[in-house]
mmCIF file of C-alpha atoms and ligand atoms in Angstrom:
data_model
loop_
_atom_site.group_PDB
_atom_site.id
_atom_site.type_symbol
_atom_site.label_atom_id
_atom_site.label_comp_id
_atom_site.label_asym_id
_atom_site.label_seq_id
_atom_site.Cartn_x
_atom_site.Cartn_y
_atom_site.Cartn_z
ATOM 1 C CA UNK A 204 -0.304 -12.555 -17.616
ATOM 2 C CA UNK A 205 -3.740 -13.168 -19.035
ATOM 3 C CA UNK A 206 -2.189 -15.288 -21.765
ATOM 4 C CA UNK A 207 -0.140 -17.196 -19.218
ATOM 5 C CA UNK A 208 -3.213 -17.915 -17.111
ATOM 6 C CA UNK A 209 -4.845 -19.307 -20.244
ATOM 7 C CA UNK A 210 -1.720 -21.371 -21.022
ATOM 8 C CA UNK A 211 -2.197 -23.318 -17.798
ATOM 9 C CA UNK A 212 -3.957 -26.393 -19.206
ATOM 10 C CA UNK A 213 -0.924 -26.820 -21.497
ATOM 11 C CA UNK A 214 1.570 -26.127 -18.732
ATOM 12 C CA UNK A 215 0.126 -29.015 -16.733
ATOM 13 C CA UNK A 216 -0.377 -31.345 -19.712
ATOM 14 C CA UNK A 217 3.140 -30.746 -21.042
ATOM 15 C CA UNK A 218 4.676 -31.303 -17.612
ATOM 16 C CA UNK A 219 2.891 -34.674 -17.477
ATOM 17 C CA UNK A 220 3.843 -35.626 -21.021
ATOM 18 C CA UNK A 221 5.977 -38.740 -21.395
ATOM 19 C CA UNK A 222 6.063 -39.497 -17.680
ATOM 20 C CA UNK A 223 4.339 -42.893 -17.927
ATOM 21 C CA UNK A 224 4.951 -46.073 -19.923
ATOM 22 C CA UNK A 225 2.274 -48.161 -21.654
ATOM 23 C CA UNK A 226 1.448 -49.973 -18.430
ATOM 24 C CA UNK A 227 0.837 -46.649 -16.680
ATOM 25 C CA UNK A 228 4.011 -46.834 -14.573
ATOM 26 C CA UNK A 229 5.962 -43.668 -14.016
ATOM 27 C CA UNK A 230 9.235 -43.272 -15.891
ATOM 28 C CA UNK A 231 11.500 -40.383 -15.050
ATOM 29 C CA UNK A 232 14.499 -40.676 -17.325
ATOM 30 C CA UNK A 233 16.062 -37.550 -15.860
ATOM 31 C CA UNK A 234 16.321 -38.988 -12.365
ATOM 32 C CA UNK A 235 17.112 -42.569 -13.312
ATOM 33 C CA UNK A 236 20.843 -42.263 -12.679
ATOM 34 C CA UNK A 237 20.549 -41.477 -8.944
ATOM 35 C CA UNK A 238 17.753 -44.072 -8.484
ATOM 36 C CA UNK A 239 19.721 -46.079 -5.899
ATOM 37 C CA UNK A 240 20.262 -42.956 -3.842
ATOM 38 C CA UNK A 241 16.610 -42.041 -4.177
ATOM 39 C CA UNK A 242 15.606 -45.417 -2.776
ATOM 40 C CA UNK A 243 17.603 -44.646 0.363
ATOM 41 C CA UNK A 244 16.025 -41.251 0.967
ATOM 42 C CA UNK A 245 14.904 -40.851 4.570
ATOM 43 C CA UNK A 246 13.742 -37.289 4.464
ATOM 44 C CA UNK A 247 13.075 -34.528 1.981
ATOM 45 C CA UNK A 248 13.602 -30.807 2.369
ATOM 46 C CA UNK A 249 12.129 -28.463 -0.215
ATOM 47 C CA UNK A 250 13.881 -25.115 -0.665
ATOM 48 C CA UNK A 251 12.308 -22.288 -2.656
ATOM 49 C CA UNK A 252 11.186 -18.658 -2.525
ATOM 50 C CA UNK A 253 7.891 -16.905 -3.147
ATOM 51 C CA UNK A 254 5.307 -18.735 -5.199
ATOM 52 C CA UNK A 255 7.651 -21.694 -5.651
ATOM 53 C CA UNK A 256 7.688 -22.187 -1.871
ATOM 54 C CA UNK A 257 3.898 -22.557 -1.931
ATOM 55 C CA UNK A 258 4.270 -25.243 -4.595
ATOM 56 C CA UNK A 259 6.636 -26.843 -2.066
ATOM 57 C CA UNK A 260 3.959 -26.711 0.626
ATOM 58 C CA UNK A 261 1.509 -28.494 -1.661
ATOM 59 C CA UNK A 262 4.259 -31.038 -2.382
ATOM 60 C CA UNK A 263 4.684 -31.711 1.327
ATOM 61 C CA UNK A 264 1.079 -32.813 1.780
ATOM 62 C CA UNK A 265 1.091 -34.967 -1.341
ATOM 63 C CA UNK A 266 4.532 -36.575 -1.025
ATOM 64 C CA UNK A 267 4.131 -37.393 2.661
ATOM 65 C CA UNK A 268 0.742 -38.959 1.994
ATOM 66 C CA UNK A 269 1.953 -41.059 -0.920
ATOM 67 C CA UNK A 270 5.389 -42.084 0.345
ATOM 68 C CA UNK A 271 5.402 -41.632 4.139
ATOM 69 C CA UNK A 272 8.745 -39.857 3.740
ATOM 70 C CA UNK A 273 8.873 -36.798 6.018
ATOM 71 C CA UNK A 274 8.983 -33.589 3.977
ATOM 72 C CA UNK A 275 9.977 -30.201 5.311
ATOM 73 C CA UNK A 276 9.589 -26.955 3.390
ATOM 74 C CA UNK A 277 12.120 -24.212 3.997
ATOM 75 C CA UNK A 278 12.348 -20.765 2.513
ATOM 76 C CA UNK A 279 15.691 -20.944 0.727
ATOM 77 C CA UNK A 280 17.070 -17.827 2.434
ATOM 78 C CA UNK A 281 16.203 -19.223 5.868
ATOM 79 C CA UNK A 282 17.529 -22.714 5.145
ATOM 80 C CA UNK A 283 21.149 -21.717 4.963
ATOM 81 C CA UNK A 284 21.211 -20.027 8.315
ATOM 82 C CA UNK A 285 19.161 -22.428 10.414
ATOM 83 C CA UNK A 286 21.798 -25.150 10.844
ATOM 84 C CA UNK A 287 19.610 -27.527 8.816
ATOM 85 C CA UNK A 288 19.460 -31.229 9.589
ATOM 86 C CA UNK A 289 20.673 -32.598 6.294
ATOM 87 C CA UNK A 290 22.825 -35.628 5.494
ATOM 88 C CA UNK A 291 23.477 -38.071 2.625
ATOM 89 C CA UNK A 292 20.037 -39.646 3.099
ATOM 90 C CA UNK A 293 18.310 -36.303 2.666
ATOM 91 C CA UNK A 294 16.899 -35.305 -0.690
ATOM 92 C CA UNK A 295 16.895 -31.536 -1.080
ATOM 93 C CA UNK A 296 14.376 -30.504 -3.739
ATOM 94 C CA UNK A 297 14.729 -26.964 -5.010
ATOM 95 C CA UNK A 298 11.856 -25.373 -6.905
ATOM 96 C CA UNK A 299 12.519 -22.394 -9.148
ATOM 97 C CA UNK A 300 10.890 -21.106 -12.306
ATOM 98 C CA UNK A 301 13.929 -19.148 -13.437
ATOM 99 C CA UNK A 302 16.640 -21.415 -12.081
ATOM 100 C CA UNK A 303 18.565 -18.257 -11.240
ATOM 101 C CA UNK A 304 17.157 -17.164 -7.874
ATOM 102 C CA UNK A 305 20.277 -16.517 -5.821
ATOM 103 C CA UNK A 306 18.721 -17.428 -2.467
ATOM 104 C CA UNK A 307 17.635 -20.796 -3.844
ATOM 105 C CA UNK A 308 20.963 -21.424 -5.560
ATOM 106 C CA UNK A 309 22.830 -20.763 -2.311
ATOM 107 C CA UNK A 310 20.553 -23.185 -0.467
ATOM 108 C CA UNK A 311 21.302 -25.877 -3.063
ATOM 109 C CA UNK A 312 25.042 -25.307 -2.718
ATOM 110 C CA UNK A 313 24.774 -25.473 1.048
ATOM 111 C CA UNK A 314 22.834 -28.749 0.795
ATOM 112 C CA UNK A 315 25.519 -30.196 -1.486
ATOM 113 C CA UNK A 316 28.230 -29.175 1.001
ATOM 114 C CA UNK A 317 26.302 -31.043 3.696
ATOM 115 C CA UNK A 318 26.283 -34.210 1.565
ATOM 116 C CA UNK A 319 22.635 -34.203 0.494
ATOM 117 C CA UNK A 320 21.365 -35.345 -2.867
ATOM 118 C CA UNK A 321 19.883 -32.373 -4.722
ATOM 119 C CA UNK A 322 17.061 -32.381 -7.238
ATOM 120 C CA UNK A 323 15.896 -29.272 -9.047
ATOM 121 C CA UNK A 324 12.347 -28.643 -10.273
ATOM 122 C CA UNK A 325 12.890 -25.914 -12.830
ATOM 123 C CA UNK A 326 11.272 -24.281 -15.840
ATOM 124 C CA UNK A 327 14.381 -22.905 -17.540
ATOM 125 C CA UNK A 328 16.666 -25.239 -19.459
ATOM 126 C CA UNK A 329 20.364 -24.822 -18.832
ATOM 127 C CA UNK A 330 19.913 -22.362 -15.973
ATOM 128 C CA UNK A 331 22.216 -22.320 -12.971
ATOM 129 C CA UNK A 332 20.237 -24.211 -10.321
ATOM 130 C CA UNK A 333 19.710 -27.367 -12.435
ATOM 131 C CA UNK A 334 23.388 -27.277 -13.390
ATOM 132 C CA UNK A 335 24.359 -27.213 -9.715
ATOM 133 C CA UNK A 336 21.984 -30.087 -8.845
ATOM 134 C CA UNK A 337 22.423 -33.865 -9.026
ATOM 135 C CA UNK A 338 19.174 -34.308 -10.962
ATOM 136 C CA UNK A 339 16.564 -32.113 -12.600
ATOM 137 C CA UNK A 340 12.889 -32.486 -13.302
ATOM 138 C CA UNK A 341 11.945 -29.842 -15.840
ATOM 139 C CA UNK A 342 8.536 -28.246 -15.787
ATOM 140 C CA UNK A 343 7.205 -27.497 -19.255
ATOM 141 C CA UNK A 344 5.245 -24.326 -18.700
ATOM 142 C CA UNK A 345 6.999 -22.514 -21.543
ATOM 143 C CA UNK A 346 8.582 -19.090 -21.016
ATOM 144 C CA UNK A 347 6.852 -17.111 -18.287
ATOM 145 C CA UNK A 348 7.159 -13.389 -18.936
ATOM 146 C CA UNK A 349 4.808 -11.725 -16.453
ATOM 147 C CA UNK A 350 6.658 -11.126 -13.188
ATOM 148 C CA UNK A 351 4.067 -12.763 -10.932
ATOM 149 C CA UNK A 352 4.101 -16.510 -11.390
ATOM 150 C CA UNK A 353 0.978 -18.318 -12.620
ATOM 151 C CA UNK A 354 1.495 -21.143 -15.093
ATOM 152 C CA UNK A 355 4.929 -21.934 -13.640
ATOM 153 C CA UNK A 356 3.237 -22.487 -10.269
ATOM 154 C CA UNK A 357 0.823 -25.043 -11.716
ATOM 155 C CA UNK A 358 3.658 -26.770 -13.543
ATOM 156 C CA UNK A 359 5.757 -26.858 -10.338
ATOM 157 C CA UNK A 360 2.931 -28.479 -8.395
ATOM 158 C CA UNK A 361 2.422 -30.988 -11.217
ATOM 159 C CA UNK A 362 6.130 -31.885 -11.294
ATOM 160 C CA UNK A 363 6.123 -32.355 -7.514
ATOM 161 C CA UNK A 364 3.168 -34.741 -7.777
ATOM 162 C CA UNK A 365 5.029 -36.695 -10.441
ATOM 163 C CA UNK A 366 8.105 -36.828 -8.224
ATOM 164 C CA UNK A 367 6.057 -38.004 -5.233
ATOM 165 C CA UNK A 368 4.326 -40.704 -7.239
ATOM 166 C CA UNK A 369 7.640 -41.830 -8.688
ATOM 167 C CA UNK A 370 9.146 -42.120 -5.211
ATOM 168 C CA UNK A 371 6.058 -44.028 -4.071
ATOM 169 C CA UNK A 372 6.522 -46.451 -6.966
ATOM 170 C CA UNK A 373 10.252 -46.847 -6.249
ATOM 171 C CA UNK A 374 9.569 -47.678 -2.649
ATOM 172 C CA UNK A 375 7.230 -50.570 -3.126
ATOM 173 C CA UNK A 376 4.512 -52.315 -5.006
ATOM 174 C CA UNK A 377 1.827 -51.453 -2.463
ATOM 175 C CA UNK A 378 1.983 -47.850 -3.560
ATOM 176 C CA UNK A 379 2.468 -48.525 -7.268
ATOM 177 C CA UNK A 380 -1.226 -49.121 -8.013
ATOM 178 C CA UNK A 381 -2.198 -45.964 -6.172
ATOM 179 C CA UNK A 382 0.409 -44.062 -8.149
ATOM 180 C CA UNK A 383 -1.137 -45.253 -11.416
ATOM 181 C CA UNK A 384 -4.619 -44.241 -10.287
ATOM 182 C CA UNK A 385 -3.486 -40.760 -9.231
ATOM 183 C CA UNK A 386 -1.644 -40.313 -12.539
ATOM 184 C CA UNK A 387 -4.899 -41.045 -14.358
ATOM 185 C CA UNK A 388 -6.688 -38.407 -12.289
ATOM 186 C CA UNK A 389 -3.857 -35.975 -12.919
ATOM 187 C CA UNK A 390 -4.247 -36.495 -16.683
ATOM 188 C CA UNK A 391 -7.823 -35.201 -16.399
ATOM 189 C CA UNK A 392 -6.789 -31.926 -14.768
ATOM 190 C CA UNK A 393 -5.876 -29.915 -17.923
ATOM 191 C CA UNK A 394 -9.413 -30.299 -19.325
ATOM 192 C CA UNK A 395 -10.826 -29.280 -15.947
ATOM 193 C CA UNK A 396 -8.681 -26.115 -15.901
ATOM 194 C CA UNK A 397 -9.914 -25.344 -19.407
ATOM 195 C CA UNK A 398 -13.509 -25.740 -18.213
ATOM 196 C CA UNK A 399 -12.796 -23.555 -15.184
ATOM 197 C CA UNK A 400 -11.242 -20.779 -17.286
ATOM 198 C CA UNK A 401 -14.526 -20.592 -19.156
ATOM 199 C CA UNK A 402 -16.385 -19.755 -15.950
ATOM 200 C CA UNK A 403 -14.429 -16.712 -14.815
ATOM 201 C CA UNK A 404 -16.836 -13.912 -15.820
ATOM 202 C CA UNK A 405 -18.296 -13.566 -12.336
ATOM 203 C CA UNK A 406 -14.817 -13.526 -10.759
ATOM 204 C CA UNK A 407 -13.859 -10.668 -13.085
ATOM 205 C CA UNK A 408 -17.011 -8.763 -12.123
ATOM 206 C CA UNK A 409 -16.266 -9.294 -8.436
ATOM 207 C CA UNK A 410 -12.709 -8.039 -8.872
ATOM 208 C CA UNK A 411 -13.858 -4.912 -10.710
ATOM 209 C CA UNK A 412 -16.493 -4.272 -8.073
ATOM 210 C CA UNK A 413 -13.846 -4.616 -5.334
ATOM 211 C CA UNK A 414 -11.252 -2.265 -6.844
ATOM 212 C CA UNK A 415 -11.278 -0.042 -3.737
ATOM 213 C CA UNK A 416 -10.843 -2.872 -1.259
ATOM 214 C CA UNK A 417 -8.028 -2.252 1.220
ATOM 215 C CA UNK A 418 -7.523 -5.699 2.678
ATOM 216 C CA UNK A 419 -8.471 -9.242 1.753
ATOM 217 C CA UNK A 420 -8.070 -12.413 3.792
ATOM 218 C CA UNK A 421 -7.675 -15.961 2.485
ATOM 219 C CA UNK A 422 -8.407 -19.132 4.435
ATOM 220 C CA UNK A 423 -7.529 -22.689 3.503
ATOM 221 C CA UNK A 424 -6.744 -25.990 5.103
ATOM 222 C CA UNK A 425 -4.479 -28.872 4.123
ATOM 223 C CA UNK A 426 -3.518 -28.303 0.454
ATOM 224 C CA UNK A 427 -5.900 -25.332 0.483
ATOM 225 C CA UNK A 428 -3.566 -23.580 2.929
ATOM 226 C CA UNK A 429 -0.777 -22.919 0.390
ATOM 227 C CA UNK A 430 -3.479 -21.925 -2.104
ATOM 228 C CA UNK A 431 -4.644 -19.289 0.401
ATOM 229 C CA UNK A 432 -1.050 -18.057 0.765
ATOM 230 C CA UNK A 433 -0.639 -17.858 -2.997
ATOM 231 C CA UNK A 434 -3.964 -16.039 -3.417
ATOM 232 C CA UNK A 435 -2.763 -13.418 -0.936
ATOM 233 C CA UNK A 436 0.651 -13.117 -2.586
ATOM 234 C CA UNK A 437 -0.898 -12.560 -6.028
ATOM 235 C CA UNK A 438 -2.974 -9.699 -4.635
ATOM 236 C CA UNK A 439 0.025 -8.050 -2.950
ATOM 237 C CA UNK A 440 2.222 -8.409 -6.019
ATOM 238 C CA UNK A 441 -0.308 -7.236 -8.595
ATOM 239 C CA UNK A 442 -2.830 -4.993 -6.847
ATOM 240 C CA UNK A 443 -0.632 -3.613 -4.019
ATOM 241 C CA UNK A 444 -3.247 -4.277 -1.406
ATOM 242 C CA UNK A 445 -2.800 -5.871 1.943
ATOM 243 C CA UNK A 446 -3.709 -9.527 1.864
ATOM 244 C CA UNK A 447 -3.054 -12.371 4.223
ATOM 245 C CA UNK A 448 -3.455 -16.095 3.854
ATOM 246 C CA UNK A 449 -3.714 -18.408 6.786
ATOM 247 C CA UNK A 450 -4.657 -21.905 7.826
ATOM 248 C CA UNK A 451 -8.387 -21.982 8.480
ATOM 249 C CA UNK A 452 -7.839 -23.794 11.780
ATOM 250 C CA UNK A 453 -5.911 -20.773 13.060
ATOM 251 C CA UNK A 454 -8.942 -18.555 12.705
ATOM 252 C CA UNK A 455 -10.086 -18.936 16.294
ATOM 253 C CA UNK A 456 -6.521 -18.471 17.577
ATOM 254 C CA UNK A 457 -6.297 -14.865 16.476
ATOM 255 C CA UNK A 458 -7.274 -13.824 12.967
ATOM 256 C CA UNK A 459 -10.999 -13.939 13.763
ATOM 257 C CA UNK A 460 -10.421 -10.669 15.638
ATOM 258 C CA UNK A 461 -9.850 -9.052 12.228
ATOM 259 C CA UNK A 462 -13.331 -9.910 10.995
ATOM 260 C CA UNK A 463 -15.685 -6.963 10.828
ATOM 261 C CA UNK A 464 -18.676 -6.090 8.701
ATOM 262 C CA UNK A 465 -17.873 -6.193 4.988
ATOM 263 C CA UNK A 466 -14.391 -7.729 5.331
ATOM 264 C CA UNK A 467 -13.832 -9.849 2.199
ATOM 265 C CA UNK A 468 -12.578 -13.340 2.998
ATOM 266 C CA UNK A 469 -11.842 -15.982 0.396
ATOM 267 C CA UNK A 470 -12.296 -19.488 1.723
ATOM 268 C CA UNK A 471 -10.861 -22.437 -0.166
ATOM 269 C CA UNK A 472 -13.117 -25.362 0.697
ATOM 270 C CA UNK A 473 -11.622 -28.856 0.498
ATOM 271 C CA UNK A 474 -13.363 -31.525 -1.519
ATOM 272 C CA UNK A 475 -16.246 -33.168 0.327
ATOM 273 C CA UNK A 476 -14.221 -36.408 -0.153
ATOM 274 C CA UNK A 477 -11.452 -35.149 2.148
ATOM 275 C CA UNK A 478 -11.003 -37.455 5.151
ATOM 276 C CA UNK A 479 -11.315 -36.585 8.849
ATOM 277 C CA UNK A 480 -14.279 -34.210 8.566
ATOM 278 C CA UNK A 481 -12.040 -31.503 7.204
ATOM 279 C CA UNK A 482 -14.725 -30.313 4.840
ATOM 280 C CA UNK A 483 -17.239 -29.885 7.664
ATOM 281 C CA UNK A 484 -14.754 -27.895 9.715
ATOM 282 C CA UNK A 485 -14.070 -25.453 6.899
ATOM 283 C CA UNK A 486 -17.794 -25.016 6.301
ATOM 284 C CA UNK A 487 -18.209 -24.131 9.971
ATOM 285 C CA UNK A 488 -15.368 -21.586 9.626
ATOM 286 C CA UNK A 489 -17.377 -19.924 6.862
ATOM 287 C CA UNK A 490 -20.420 -19.873 9.104
ATOM 288 C CA UNK A 491 -18.405 -18.266 11.950
ATOM 289 C CA UNK A 492 -17.036 -15.419 9.876
ATOM 290 C CA UNK A 493 -20.289 -14.846 8.047
ATOM 291 C CA UNK A 494 -22.025 -14.468 11.427
ATOM 292 C CA UNK A 495 -19.540 -11.646 12.157
ATOM 293 C CA UNK A 496 -20.409 -9.839 8.949
ATOM 294 C CA UNK A 497 -17.596 -10.987 6.648
ATOM 295 C CA UNK A 498 -18.187 -11.080 2.903
ATOM 296 C CA UNK A 499 -17.500 -14.768 2.275
ATOM 297 C CA UNK A 500 -16.093 -15.557 -1.153
ATOM 298 C CA UNK A 501 -16.169 -19.303 -1.230
ATOM 299 C CA UNK A 502 -14.254 -21.523 -3.627
ATOM 300 C CA UNK A 503 -15.992 -24.894 -3.631
ATOM 301 C CA UNK A 504 -16.220 -27.938 -5.862
ATOM 302 C CA UNK A 505 -19.176 -28.533 -8.165
ATOM 303 C CA UNK A 506 -21.935 -30.306 -6.282
ATOM 304 C CA UNK A 507 -20.844 -29.149 -2.822
ATOM 305 C CA UNK A 508 -24.138 -27.679 -1.602
ATOM 306 C CA UNK A 509 -23.138 -27.428 2.072
ATOM 307 C CA UNK A 510 -21.446 -24.075 1.474
ATOM 308 C CA UNK A 511 -24.453 -22.307 -0.040
ATOM 309 C CA UNK A 512 -26.168 -21.037 3.152
ATOM 310 C CA UNK A 513 -23.064 -19.172 4.388
ATOM 311 C CA UNK A 514 -21.526 -17.890 1.159
ATOM 312 C CA UNK A 515 -21.851 -14.331 -0.122
ATOM 313 C CA UNK A 516 -20.466 -15.678 -3.403
ATOM 314 C CA UNK A 517 -19.716 -19.243 -4.467
ATOM 315 C CA UNK A 518 -17.003 -19.753 -7.049
ATOM 316 C CA UNK A 519 -17.301 -23.256 -8.438
ATOM 317 C CA UNK A 520 -14.393 -25.453 -9.473
ATOM 318 C CA UNK A 521 -14.652 -28.912 -11.075
ATOM 319 C CA UNK A 522 -14.632 -31.914 -8.756
ATOM 320 C CA UNK A 523 -11.276 -33.672 -8.394
ATOM 321 C CA UNK A 524 -9.212 -35.781 -6.000
ATOM 322 C CA UNK A 525 -8.601 -33.803 -2.770
ATOM 323 C CA UNK A 526 -4.797 -33.633 -3.082
ATOM 324 C CA UNK A 527 -4.953 -32.368 -6.671
ATOM 325 C CA UNK A 528 -7.346 -29.492 -5.931
ATOM 326 C CA UNK A 529 -4.686 -26.715 -5.779
ATOM 327 C CA UNK A 530 -4.306 -26.992 -9.574
ATOM 328 C CA UNK A 531 -7.906 -25.788 -9.844
ATOM 329 C CA UNK A 532 -8.541 -23.735 -6.702
ATOM 330 C CA UNK A 533 -5.736 -21.260 -7.363
ATOM 331 C CA UNK A 534 -7.011 -20.299 -10.827
ATOM 332 C CA UNK A 535 -9.910 -18.051 -9.699
ATOM 333 C CA UNK A 536 -7.508 -16.321 -7.285
ATOM 334 C CA UNK A 537 -5.062 -15.546 -10.103
ATOM 335 C CA UNK A 538 -7.909 -14.237 -12.247
ATOM 336 C CA UNK A 539 -9.234 -12.166 -9.349
ATOM 337 C CA UNK A 540 -5.850 -10.505 -8.716
ATOM 338 C CA UNK A 541 -5.341 -9.870 -12.441
ATOM 339 C CA UNK A 542 -8.676 -8.085 -12.838
ATOM 340 C CA UNK A 543 -8.516 -6.188 -9.585
ATOM 341 C CA UNK A 544 -5.097 -4.818 -10.534
ATOM 342 C CA UNK A 545 -6.326 -4.013 -14.036
ATOM 343 C CA UNK A 546 -9.352 -2.212 -12.602
ATOM 344 C CA UNK A 547 -6.909 -0.087 -10.578
ATOM 345 C CA UNK A 548 -5.065 0.789 -13.781
ATOM 346 C CA UNK A 549 -1.898 -1.083 -12.806
ATOM 347 C CA UNK A 550 0.608 -2.841 -15.052
ATOM 348 C CA UNK A 551 0.058 -6.487 -14.113
ATOM 349 C CA UNK A 552 3.033 -7.749 -16.069
ATOM 350 C CA UNK A 553 5.571 -5.412 -14.499
ATOM 351 C CA UNK A 554 4.511 -4.682 -10.928
ATOM 352 C CA UNK A 555 6.480 -2.016 -9.097
ATOM 353 C CA UNK A 556 9.572 -3.004 -7.107
ATOM 354 C CA UNK A 557 9.567 -6.623 -8.297
ATOM 355 C CA UNK A 558 11.871 -8.516 -10.633
ATOM 356 C CA UNK A 559 11.153 -11.737 -12.501
ATOM 357 C CA UNK A 560 14.256 -13.349 -11.185
ATOM 358 C CA UNK A 561 16.052 -12.093 -8.133
ATOM 359 C CA UNK A 562 19.723 -12.770 -8.723
ATOM 360 C CA UNK A 563 21.016 -11.138 -5.561
ATOM 361 C CA UNK A 564 20.760 -12.425 -1.997
HETATM 362 C C1 G6P B 158 10.654 -13.473 -7.389
HETATM 363 C C2 G6P B 158 9.355 -13.336 -8.158
HETATM 364 C C3 G6P B 158 8.317 -14.326 -7.611
HETATM 365 C C4 G6P B 158 8.881 -15.732 -7.641
HETATM 366 C C5 G6P B 158 10.191 -15.818 -6.845
HETATM 367 C C6 G6P B 158 10.888 -17.148 -7.055
HETATM 368 O O1 G6P B 158 10.508 -12.954 -6.107
HETATM 369 O O2 G6P B 158 8.856 -12.014 -8.073
HETATM 370 O O3 G6P B 158 7.151 -14.273 -8.422
HETATM 371 O O4 G6P B 158 7.931 -16.618 -7.097
HETATM 372 O O5 G6P B 158 11.089 -14.816 -7.312
HETATM 373 O O6 G6P B 158 11.311 -17.226 -8.392
HETATM 374 P P1 G6P B 158 11.856 -18.552 -9.038
HETATM 375 O O7 G6P B 158 12.321 -18.161 -10.411
HETATM 376 O O8 G6P B 158 12.972 -19.054 -8.176
HETATM 377 O O9 G6P B 158 10.706 -19.507 -9.081
#
C-alpha cells in the first residue's frame, strides 16, 4: 500500500496521458463512437461501491459545474432496487477498479435493460464491467494489489474530470475554453502530489501517536465531503477503528453532540478561492468544535492562514483549483490510516474480512 500511495503521481499523470490534442482540446478515442448519443445526454447516474462511489461523488460536483447536466450518484446495490429513473437519454457511468464487482456489474446490466447508455471507468483491461458497457474510459493506475483502494481512487477521480470536461466540450464552445484551462491545471497535479508526499513525516508521527484512538471524525464540504467519507473508510478498512465522515454543514444538525474533549476531528478545508463563502463557513466549523475541546486536525492549502488560530494541527497541501482539491486532500488521510494501522501491528495490505474484488452480490 505504501508503494501504491507513492505511485499516485503516475496514476494521475498516466490517466491524463494522450487525452488532449496539440490545441489543448480533449480527445477521447474510446468514447468517440457513441458521441452522438453523448450529445443527447440529459442526465447522468453514477453507480459504484465503496471508494469508487466516493470518486463518483467528486464527479458529481465537477461534472454538474462544468456541464450543467444533472448527476446522481447511486450505490450500485441500491440502484437496482430503487426503481431508478433511467431512459435512453441517461448516461450511466459505472466506476470500478477491478471491473468485477458483482453489485456494480448488476447495476450496469439493469441500466442497459432500461435503455440507458453505459460507460465504464475501470482500471482492469478486459474485465467484465467494461465488456458489458457501451464505452469504457480506462484509468491507468497500474495493478492495485493492496485491498484498500488508493491510487485507483485518484485515477478514477481524474478519469471522471476528463469525462466531464469532454462532455463540456461536446456541448458547446462556451465551455471549451474552460475545459482547456482546467486540463492545464490538472496536468500540474502529479507534481503537486509528489511535493505533498514529501511532507508526510508529521502525519506519520500523528498516526503513531494516535494508535490507541477509538473514534475519529472527518468533516468536509463540497468536494471535501467525499474526501471526508473516504478518509473515514480508509481508517475502518485498515485500522479497524470507528470513523465517520460527514458534510461539515450537518455538524450543527446532530454530529456536534459527539464532540467532547480530546475527540480527534479531521477537517478538510476548501480552497480560499471557493465561491459563496464556503471557506469561511468551514473555518467557523473548526472554531465551533475546537471551542468544545475537539482535537482539530486541519487539512488546508498552503497560504491559508485563517485556519491557524483554531487548529491543533495543520496539514498543508499545495494550492490548486477548488474542484481538483480531492486529488491532494485525500493523500494525508491515506497516509494517516496506513501508519495508524501499522502502529497497531496490522496487515495493511490484507485487512481482515475484506476482499479486493467482491464478486458476489
Ligand atoms: C471492495 C473493496 C473496496 C472497493 C470496492 C469497489 O469492497 O474492499 O476497497 O472500493 O470493493 O471495488 P471496485 O473494484 O469495484 O472499484
